[in-house]
Coordinates of C-alpha atoms and ligand atoms in Angstrom, one line a residue:
M1 CA 108.3 61.0 114.8
A2 CA 111.7 62.1 115.9
L3 CA 111.6 65.0 113.5
K4 CA 108.3 66.2 115.0
D5 CA 109.7 65.9 118.6
T6 CA 112.9 67.9 117.6
L7 CA 110.7 70.5 116.1
K8 CA 108.5 70.7 119.2
S9 CA 111.6 71.1 121.4
K10 CA 112.5 74.2 119.3
V11 CA 109.1 75.8 119.2
G12 CA 108.8 77.0 122.8
P13 CA 112.3 78.6 123.1
M14 CA 111.9 80.3 119.7
Q15 CA 108.5 81.7 120.7
D16 CA 110.1 83.1 123.9
R17 CA 112.9 84.6 121.9
V18 CA 110.6 86.4 119.5
R19 CA 108.2 87.5 122.4
K20 CA 111.2 89.0 124.3
L21 CA 112.5 90.8 121.2
I22 CA 109.2 92.4 120.4
K23 CA 108.6 93.3 124.1
E24 CA 112.0 94.9 124.6
H25 CA 112.8 96.3 121.2
G26 CA 109.5 96.4 119.3
D27 CA 109.9 100.1 118.5
K28 CA 113.4 99.9 117.1
K29 CA 113.4 100.8 113.3
I30 CA 114.9 98.3 110.9
S31 CA 113.8 99.9 107.7
D32 CA 112.5 103.1 106.1
V33 CA 110.4 103.2 102.9
T34 CA 111.0 105.6 100.1
I35 CA 108.6 106.6 97.4
Q36 CA 110.8 104.8 94.9
Q37 CA 110.4 101.6 97.0
A38 CA 106.6 102.1 97.3
Y39 CA 106.2 102.2 93.6
G40 CA 109.2 99.8 92.9
G41 CA 108.1 96.5 94.3
M42 CA 109.3 97.2 97.8
R43 CA 112.9 96.3 97.0
G44 CA 115.1 96.3 100.0
V45 CA 112.3 97.0 102.5
K46 CA 113.0 94.9 105.6
C47 CA 109.5 94.1 106.8
I48 CA 109.0 90.2 106.8
V49 CA 110.8 87.7 109.0
T50 CA 111.7 84.4 107.5
E51 CA 113.8 82.0 109.5
T52 CA 114.7 79.3 106.9
S53 CA 117.2 81.2 104.7
A54 CA 118.9 84.5 104.1
L55 CA 120.1 86.0 100.9
D56 CA 123.2 88.2 100.7
P57 CA 123.5 90.2 97.4
Y58 CA 127.2 89.3 96.9
E59 CA 127.5 85.9 98.6
G60 CA 124.1 84.4 97.7
I61 CA 121.9 82.2 99.6
R62 CA 122.5 80.6 103.0
F63 CA 120.1 78.0 104.2
R64 CA 120.0 78.3 108.0
G65 CA 123.5 79.7 107.8
Y66 CA 124.9 77.2 105.4
N67 CA 126.0 77.9 101.8
I68 CA 125.6 75.5 99.0
P69 CA 129.2 74.0 99.0
E70 CA 128.6 73.5 102.8
L71 CA 125.4 71.7 102.1
R72 CA 126.9 69.5 99.5
E73 CA 129.5 68.5 102.0
K74 CA 127.4 68.2 105.2
L75 CA 124.0 66.8 104.2
P76 CA 123.5 63.0 103.9
K77 CA 123.7 61.5 100.5
A78 CA 122.0 58.5 98.8
P79 CA 124.0 55.3 98.8
G80 CA 126.9 55.7 96.4
G81 CA 125.8 59.3 95.6
E82 CA 127.6 62.6 95.9
E83 CA 124.8 65.1 96.0
P84 CA 122.8 66.0 99.1
L85 CA 119.4 64.4 99.7
P86 CA 116.4 66.9 99.6
E87 CA 115.0 65.2 102.7
G88 CA 118.1 66.6 104.4
I89 CA 117.5 70.2 103.4
F90 CA 113.8 69.9 104.6
Y91 CA 115.1 68.7 108.0
L92 CA 117.6 71.5 108.2
L93 CA 115.2 74.3 107.1
L94 CA 112.6 73.1 109.5
T95 CA 114.8 72.5 112.7
G96 CA 118.0 74.5 112.0
D97 CA 120.0 71.3 112.6
I98 CA 122.1 69.3 110.1
P99 CA 120.4 65.9 110.1
T100 CA 122.1 62.6 110.6
E101 CA 121.6 59.7 108.2
D102 CA 118.9 58.3 110.4
D103 CA 117.1 61.6 110.6
V104 CA 117.0 61.7 106.8
K105 CA 116.0 58.0 106.5
E106 CA 113.0 58.8 108.8
V107 CA 111.9 61.6 106.5
T108 CA 112.3 59.4 103.4
E109 CA 110.2 56.6 105.0
E110 CA 107.6 58.9 106.3
W111 CA 107.1 60.5 102.9
K112 CA 106.8 57.0 101.4
K113 CA 104.0 56.2 103.8
R114 CA 102.2 59.4 103.0
G115 CA 103.0 59.5 99.2
E116 CA 100.1 57.7 97.7
L117 CA 97.8 59.8 95.5
P118 CA 94.1 59.4 96.4
D119 CA 91.8 58.3 93.7
Y120 CA 89.8 61.4 93.7
L121 CA 92.9 63.4 93.0
V122 CA 93.8 61.1 90.0
K123 CA 90.3 61.6 88.7
I124 CA 90.5 65.4 88.9
M125 CA 94.0 65.3 87.3
D126 CA 92.7 63.1 84.5
S127 CA 89.9 65.6 83.7
V128 CA 92.3 68.5 82.9
P129 CA 93.1 69.1 79.2
T130 CA 96.5 67.7 78.5
D131 CA 97.5 70.9 76.8
T132 CA 97.0 72.9 80.1
H133 CA 100.3 74.2 81.2
P134 CA 102.0 71.8 83.7
M135 CA 102.2 74.6 86.3
T136 CA 98.4 75.1 86.1
Q137 CA 97.9 71.4 86.5
F138 CA 100.4 71.3 89.4
A139 CA 98.7 74.2 91.3
Q140 CA 95.2 72.7 90.6
A141 CA 96.4 69.2 92.0
I142 CA 97.8 70.8 95.1
L143 CA 94.5 72.8 95.7
A144 CA 92.4 69.7 95.0
L145 CA 94.1 68.0 98.0
Q146 CA 92.8 70.7 100.3
K147 CA 89.7 68.7 101.3
D148 CA 92.1 66.4 103.3
S149 CA 93.7 69.3 105.2
V150 CA 94.4 68.3 108.9
F151 CA 94.9 72.0 109.8
A152 CA 91.4 73.0 108.3
K153 CA 89.7 70.2 110.2
K154 CA 91.4 70.9 113.5
Y155 CA 90.7 74.6 113.1
R156 CA 87.0 73.8 112.6
E157 CA 87.1 71.7 115.7
G158 CA 88.4 74.6 117.7
I159 CA 92.1 73.9 118.3
S160 CA 94.1 76.3 120.5
K161 CA 96.4 78.8 118.7
M162 CA 99.3 77.4 120.5
E163 CA 98.8 74.1 118.7
Y164 CA 98.4 75.5 115.1
W165 CA 101.9 74.3 114.1
D166 CA 101.2 70.7 114.8
P167 CA 98.4 70.1 112.2
M168 CA 100.3 72.4 109.8
F169 CA 103.3 70.1 110.2
E170 CA 101.0 67.2 109.3
D171 CA 99.6 68.9 106.2
V172 CA 103.2 69.9 105.2
M173 CA 104.4 66.3 105.5
N174 CA 101.4 64.9 103.7
L175 CA 101.7 67.4 100.8
L176 CA 105.5 67.2 100.3
A177 CA 105.2 63.4 100.3
K178 CA 102.9 63.6 97.3
L179 CA 104.5 66.3 95.2
P180 CA 106.9 64.1 93.2
R181 CA 104.1 61.7 92.3
I182 CA 101.9 64.6 91.3
A183 CA 104.6 66.1 89.2
A184 CA 105.5 62.8 87.5
Y185 CA 101.8 62.0 86.9
I186 CA 101.5 65.4 85.1
Y187 CA 104.6 64.8 83.1
R188 CA 103.7 61.2 81.9
R189 CA 100.1 62.2 81.3
S190 CA 100.9 65.3 79.3
Y191 CA 103.9 64.0 77.3
K192 CA 104.2 60.2 77.5
N193 CA 100.8 58.8 76.4
N194 CA 99.5 58.7 80.0
E195 CA 101.8 55.7 80.6
H196 CA 102.9 56.0 84.2
V197 CA 105.9 54.7 86.1
P198 CA 105.2 53.5 89.6
A199 CA 107.3 54.7 92.5
D200 CA 110.3 52.5 93.4
P201 CA 110.1 51.7 97.2
K202 CA 113.8 51.5 97.4
L203 CA 114.4 55.0 96.3
D204 CA 114.5 58.3 98.1
W205 CA 112.2 61.2 97.4
G206 CA 114.3 63.0 94.7
G207 CA 115.6 59.8 93.1
N208 CA 112.0 58.7 92.8
L209 CA 111.0 61.8 91.0
A210 CA 113.7 61.1 88.4
H211 CA 112.5 57.4 88.2
M212 CA 108.8 58.3 87.9
V213 CA 109.3 60.8 85.1
G214 CA 110.9 58.0 83.3
S215 CA 114.7 58.0 83.7
D216 CA 116.8 55.3 85.6
D217 CA 120.1 57.1 84.8
D218 CA 121.8 57.4 88.2
K219 CA 123.4 60.7 87.2
F220 CA 120.0 62.1 86.5
K221 CA 118.8 61.0 90.0
E222 CA 121.9 62.8 91.4
L223 CA 121.0 65.9 89.4
M224 CA 117.4 65.8 90.6
R225 CA 118.6 65.6 94.3
L226 CA 121.0 68.6 93.8
Y227 CA 118.3 70.5 91.9
L228 CA 115.7 69.9 94.6
V229 CA 118.1 71.1 97.3
I230 CA 119.4 74.3 95.7
H231 CA 115.9 75.6 94.5
S232 CA 114.3 74.9 97.8
D233 CA 114.5 78.4 99.5
H234 CA 115.6 81.9 98.6
E235 CA 114.6 83.8 101.7
G236 CA 111.0 85.1 102.1
G237 CA 110.6 88.0 99.8
N238 CA 110.5 86.3 96.4
V239 CA 107.1 85.9 94.9
S240 CA 106.5 82.2 95.6
A241 CA 107.7 82.4 99.2
H242 CA 106.0 85.7 99.9
T243 CA 102.7 84.6 98.4
T244 CA 102.7 81.3 100.4
H245 CA 103.4 83.2 103.5
L246 CA 100.7 85.9 102.8
V247 CA 97.9 83.4 102.0
G248 CA 98.9 81.3 105.0
S249 CA 98.7 84.4 107.2
A250 CA 94.9 84.3 106.8
L251 CA 95.2 80.8 108.4
S252 CA 94.5 79.3 105.0
D253 CA 96.1 75.8 105.2
A254 CA 99.2 74.5 103.5
Y255 CA 97.2 73.4 100.3
Y256 CA 95.7 76.9 99.7
S257 CA 99.0 78.6 100.5
L258 CA 101.3 76.5 98.4
S259 CA 98.9 76.4 95.5
A260 CA 98.9 80.2 95.5
G261 CA 102.6 80.2 95.8
M262 CA 102.9 78.0 92.8
D263 CA 100.8 80.4 90.8
G264 CA 103.4 83.1 91.5
L265 CA 106.3 80.8 90.6
A266 CA 104.5 80.2 87.2
G267 CA 105.3 83.9 86.2
P268 CA 108.1 84.4 83.5
L269 CA 109.9 86.9 85.7
H270 CA 110.2 84.2 88.5
G271 CA 110.3 80.4 88.0
L272 CA 109.0 80.2 84.5
A273 CA 112.3 81.9 83.5
N274 CA 113.9 78.4 83.4
Q275 CA 111.7 77.2 80.5
E276 CA 112.1 80.7 78.8
V277 CA 115.9 80.3 78.9
L278 CA 115.8 77.0 77.0
R279 CA 113.2 78.2 74.5
W280 CA 115.4 81.3 73.9
I281 CA 118.5 79.2 73.4
M282 CA 116.7 76.9 71.0
E283 CA 115.4 79.9 69.0
V284 CA 119.0 81.2 68.8
M285 CA 120.3 77.9 67.5
E286 CA 117.5 77.5 65.0
D287 CA 117.8 81.0 63.7
L288 CA 121.6 80.8 63.4
G289 CA 121.7 77.2 62.1
G290 CA 123.5 75.6 65.1
V291 CA 125.9 76.4 67.9
P292 CA 126.5 80.3 67.6
N293 CA 129.9 81.9 67.8
K294 CA 130.4 84.8 70.2
D295 CA 129.9 87.5 67.6
Q296 CA 126.6 85.9 66.5
L297 CA 125.6 85.6 70.2
K298 CA 126.3 89.2 70.9
K299 CA 124.2 90.3 68.0
Y300 CA 121.4 88.1 69.1
L301 CA 121.5 89.4 72.7
W302 CA 121.4 93.0 71.4
D303 CA 118.5 92.1 69.1
T304 CA 116.6 90.6 72.1
L305 CA 117.3 93.7 74.2
N306 CA 116.4 96.2 71.4
A307 CA 113.1 94.3 70.9
G308 CA 112.3 95.3 74.4
K309 CA 112.6 91.9 75.8
V310 CA 114.5 90.5 78.8
I311 CA 117.5 88.1 78.6
P312 CA 115.9 85.2 80.5
G313 CA 118.0 83.8 83.3
Y314 CA 119.9 87.1 83.9
G315 CA 119.4 89.7 86.5
H316 CA 118.0 89.5 90.0
A317 CA 116.1 91.6 92.4
V318 CA 118.5 91.0 95.2
L319 CA 121.6 89.3 94.0
R320 CA 124.5 91.4 92.6
Q321 CA 126.8 88.4 91.7
T322 CA 126.7 85.2 89.7
D323 CA 124.1 83.1 91.6
P324 CA 125.8 80.3 93.6
R325 CA 122.9 78.1 92.4
Y326 CA 124.1 78.7 88.9
M327 CA 127.7 77.9 89.9
A328 CA 126.5 74.6 91.6
Q329 CA 124.8 73.5 88.3
R330 CA 127.8 74.6 86.3
E331 CA 130.1 72.4 88.4
F332 CA 127.7 69.6 87.9
A333 CA 127.8 70.1 84.1
L334 CA 131.6 70.4 84.0
K335 CA 131.9 67.2 85.9
H336 CA 129.2 65.1 84.1
L337 CA 128.5 66.7 80.7
P338 CA 131.3 68.9 79.7
E339 CA 130.9 68.1 75.9
D340 CA 127.1 68.7 75.9
E341 CA 126.3 71.1 73.1
I342 CA 123.7 73.2 74.9
F343 CA 126.0 73.5 78.0
Q344 CA 128.6 74.9 75.6
V345 CA 126.0 77.5 74.5
V346 CA 125.0 78.3 78.1
S347 CA 128.7 78.8 78.9
A348 CA 129.2 81.1 75.8
I349 CA 126.2 83.1 76.9
Y350 CA 127.8 83.5 80.3
E351 CA 131.0 84.8 78.8
V352 CA 129.2 87.5 76.7
T353 CA 126.0 88.5 78.4
P354 CA 127.2 90.3 81.6
D355 CA 129.2 92.8 79.5
I356 CA 126.3 93.5 77.2
L357 CA 123.9 94.0 80.1
K358 CA 126.4 96.3 81.7
E359 CA 126.6 98.3 78.5
H360 CA 122.8 98.3 78.0
G361 CA 122.8 99.9 81.4
K362 CA 119.4 98.9 82.8
A363 CA 119.6 95.7 84.7
K364 CA 121.1 96.3 88.2
N365 CA 122.5 92.8 88.2
P366 CA 124.1 91.7 84.9
W367 CA 124.9 88.2 86.2
P368 CA 123.1 84.9 85.6
N369 CA 120.6 83.5 88.2
V370 CA 119.6 79.9 88.9
D371 CA 117.3 79.6 85.8
A372 CA 120.0 80.4 83.3
H373 CA 121.5 76.9 83.9
S374 CA 118.9 74.4 85.0
G375 CA 117.2 73.7 81.6
C376 CA 120.3 72.5 79.8
L377 CA 120.9 69.9 82.5
L378 CA 117.3 68.7 82.4
L379 CA 117.5 68.6 78.6
H380 CA 120.7 66.5 78.7
Y381 CA 118.9 63.9 80.6
G382 CA 116.1 63.7 78.2
I383 CA 113.5 66.1 79.6
K384 CA 112.7 67.9 76.4
E385 CA 109.5 69.5 77.3
Y386 CA 110.5 73.0 78.5
D387 CA 107.1 73.8 79.8
F388 CA 107.5 71.2 82.5
Y389 CA 110.8 72.7 83.9
T390 CA 109.0 75.0 86.4
V391 CA 107.2 72.1 88.0
F392 CA 110.6 70.7 89.1
F393 CA 111.3 74.1 90.5
G394 CA 107.9 74.0 92.3
V395 CA 108.5 70.7 93.8
S396 CA 111.8 72.0 95.3
R397 CA 110.4 75.4 96.3
A398 CA 107.6 73.6 98.3
I399 CA 110.3 72.4 100.8
G400 CA 111.3 75.9 101.8
V401 CA 108.0 77.7 101.7
L402 CA 106.2 75.0 103.6
S403 CA 108.9 74.8 106.3
S404 CA 108.4 78.5 106.8
L405 CA 104.7 78.1 106.9
V406 CA 105.1 75.7 109.9
W407 CA 107.2 78.4 111.6
D408 CA 104.7 81.1 110.8
R409 CA 102.1 79.1 112.8
A410 CA 104.6 78.2 115.5
L411 CA 105.3 81.9 116.1
G412 CA 101.7 82.8 115.8
L413 CA 102.4 85.4 113.2
P414 CA 99.3 87.5 112.5
I415 CA 97.4 88.1 109.3
E416 CA 99.5 90.2 106.9
R417 CA 98.0 93.6 106.2
P418 CA 100.4 96.3 105.2
K419 CA 99.1 99.9 104.7
T420 CA 98.6 101.1 101.1
V421 CA 98.4 104.7 100.0
T422 CA 97.2 106.6 96.9
T423 CA 99.3 108.8 94.6
D424 CA 97.2 111.8 95.9
W425 CA 98.5 111.0 99.4
I426 CA 102.0 110.7 98.3
E427 CA 101.8 114.0 96.5
E428 CA 100.5 115.6 99.7
Q429 CA 103.7 114.3 101.5
V430 CA 106.1 116.0 99.0
Ligands
LIG1 N1 117.3 91.5 80.5 C1 117.0 92.8 80.1 N2 116.6 93.7 81.0 C2 116.6 93.4 82.3 C3 117.0 92.2 82.8 C4 117.4 91.2 81.8 N3 117.8 89.9 82.2 N4 117.0 92.2 84.1 C5 116.6 93.4 84.4 N5 116.3 94.2 83.4 C6 115.7 95.5 83.3 C7 114.3 95.5 84.0 O1 113.4 94.9 83.1 C8 114.2 96.9 84.3 O2 113.8 97.7 83.1 P1 112.8 98.9 83.2 O3 113.5 100.0 83.9 O4 112.5 99.2 81.7 O5 111.5 98.4 83.9 C9 115.6 97.4 84.7 O6 116.4 96.4 84.1 C10 115.9 97.4 86.1 O7 115.5 96.1 86.7 P2 116.3 95.5 87.9 O8 116.0 96.4 89.1 O9 117.7 95.2 87.6 O10 115.5 94.1 88.1 P3 114.2 93.8 88.9 O11 114.6 93.7 90.4 O12 113.1 94.8 88.7 O13 113.8 92.5 88.4 C11 114.2 90.3 87.5 C12 114.5 91.2 88.6 C13 114.7 88.9 87.9 C14 112.7 90.1 87.4 C15 114.8 90.8 86.2 O14 116.2 90.8 86.3 C16 114.4 89.9 85.0 O15 113.3 90.2 84.4 N6 115.2 88.9 84.6 C17 114.9 88.0 83.5 C18 113.9 87.0 84.0 C19 114.6 86.0 85.0 O16 115.6 85.5 84.7 N7 113.8 85.7 86.1 C20 114.2 84.7 87.0 C21 114.7 85.3 88.4 C22 115.1 84.1 89.3 C23 113.8 83.4 89.8 O17 113.0 84.1 90.4 O18 113.6 82.3 89.4

């Protein structure tokens, strides 16, 4: 595979670069830790290296140095399409290079070859109660595939540490290839009478996900491609990325690591916020008998805050501006569904919420994050089941965290084991 050859050519020089840095500057301090940070979720402590993307509080995410508008311009598109193909962001995150059309085609074809779900997996998925949360089903399905891990097999056979990245790459390719089919299978089984839509061999990875959940609207396919690109990576400290990396550091394979990462994404303060946003909007509309005006919305926001709840889709642990992933989705909505009622509500919420959160005075970032927008787009194209939204996020996030996992093994990163302390110890220090 050309992709694997390209990756291989980058591994050696990168290993040398890191070895030299550690040898020559290993003692240089890049972070201090305060007591506040030790109790406060380690905000801002620089202590993990992630190559695939970097997050600036004001500018937002850059994937291997490229921001979202640049990706939308530079990454290859589907025939007749305007949005970047997720296969392209995978290529970029893994190698650092913007792929050509042929590079992307190779990934698409490779994922088609590896995408079939084994019978044993289908049986396991069929045995789960259909009212199990889709994220639970998703994480279970990923874990169930672990028995086919190439990395676990090679490790048992005694492969050299220098070679770890190779079987990890194979696991990552095999797993990514299957995720859209797993996701669509869960969706159709849970919500569409277990009637499934086979993959279309002519379609790309993202287009096929839209097709297999049951839509052949070209605009929905375009949305899916954009969605799968922009949710793919958000540097390494967020819960899904950090968990995948942490579990992988024990040399657990890609299946164990991603399954754990997806358990973290399923939390309401992380990826589940996208379903919570839509649920909250629907509650607002039901309680107020339709599209709310701004005064009604303000009152509802205050009621939510005064009840001790968070405004879902607002705030961020790192960002201090409107999330560019929110803006990319807003642009898509302005172009393709400007009259959509729920989009109008999402826009009205955007107009009033930041000022209210500022006045409320707690959230450090009063601006919307990615999850404030995604649900209204999915709903517009007929995905009414909010509980499923985080699975789309999961399919996308897998691209970034699994690319990082390949690099973790390529760089020979050790088992993660930070030091913990007790409150007694901290009191002794002060
Ligand atoms: N609504 C109300 N209160 C909020 C808030 C919001 N949207 N965002 C933060 N706050 C509160 C926090 O709960 C915290 O309150 P306490 O002091 O009582 O504990 C206070 O403001 C300070 O929090 P912060 O430092 O600004 O935010 P954190 O880094 O601790 O948490 C996040 C970040 C995203 C978990 C938080 O903003 C939040 O809960 N937002 C709503 C849920 C959400 O949209 N999550 C999705 C994030 C994107 C993703 O991962 O997918």
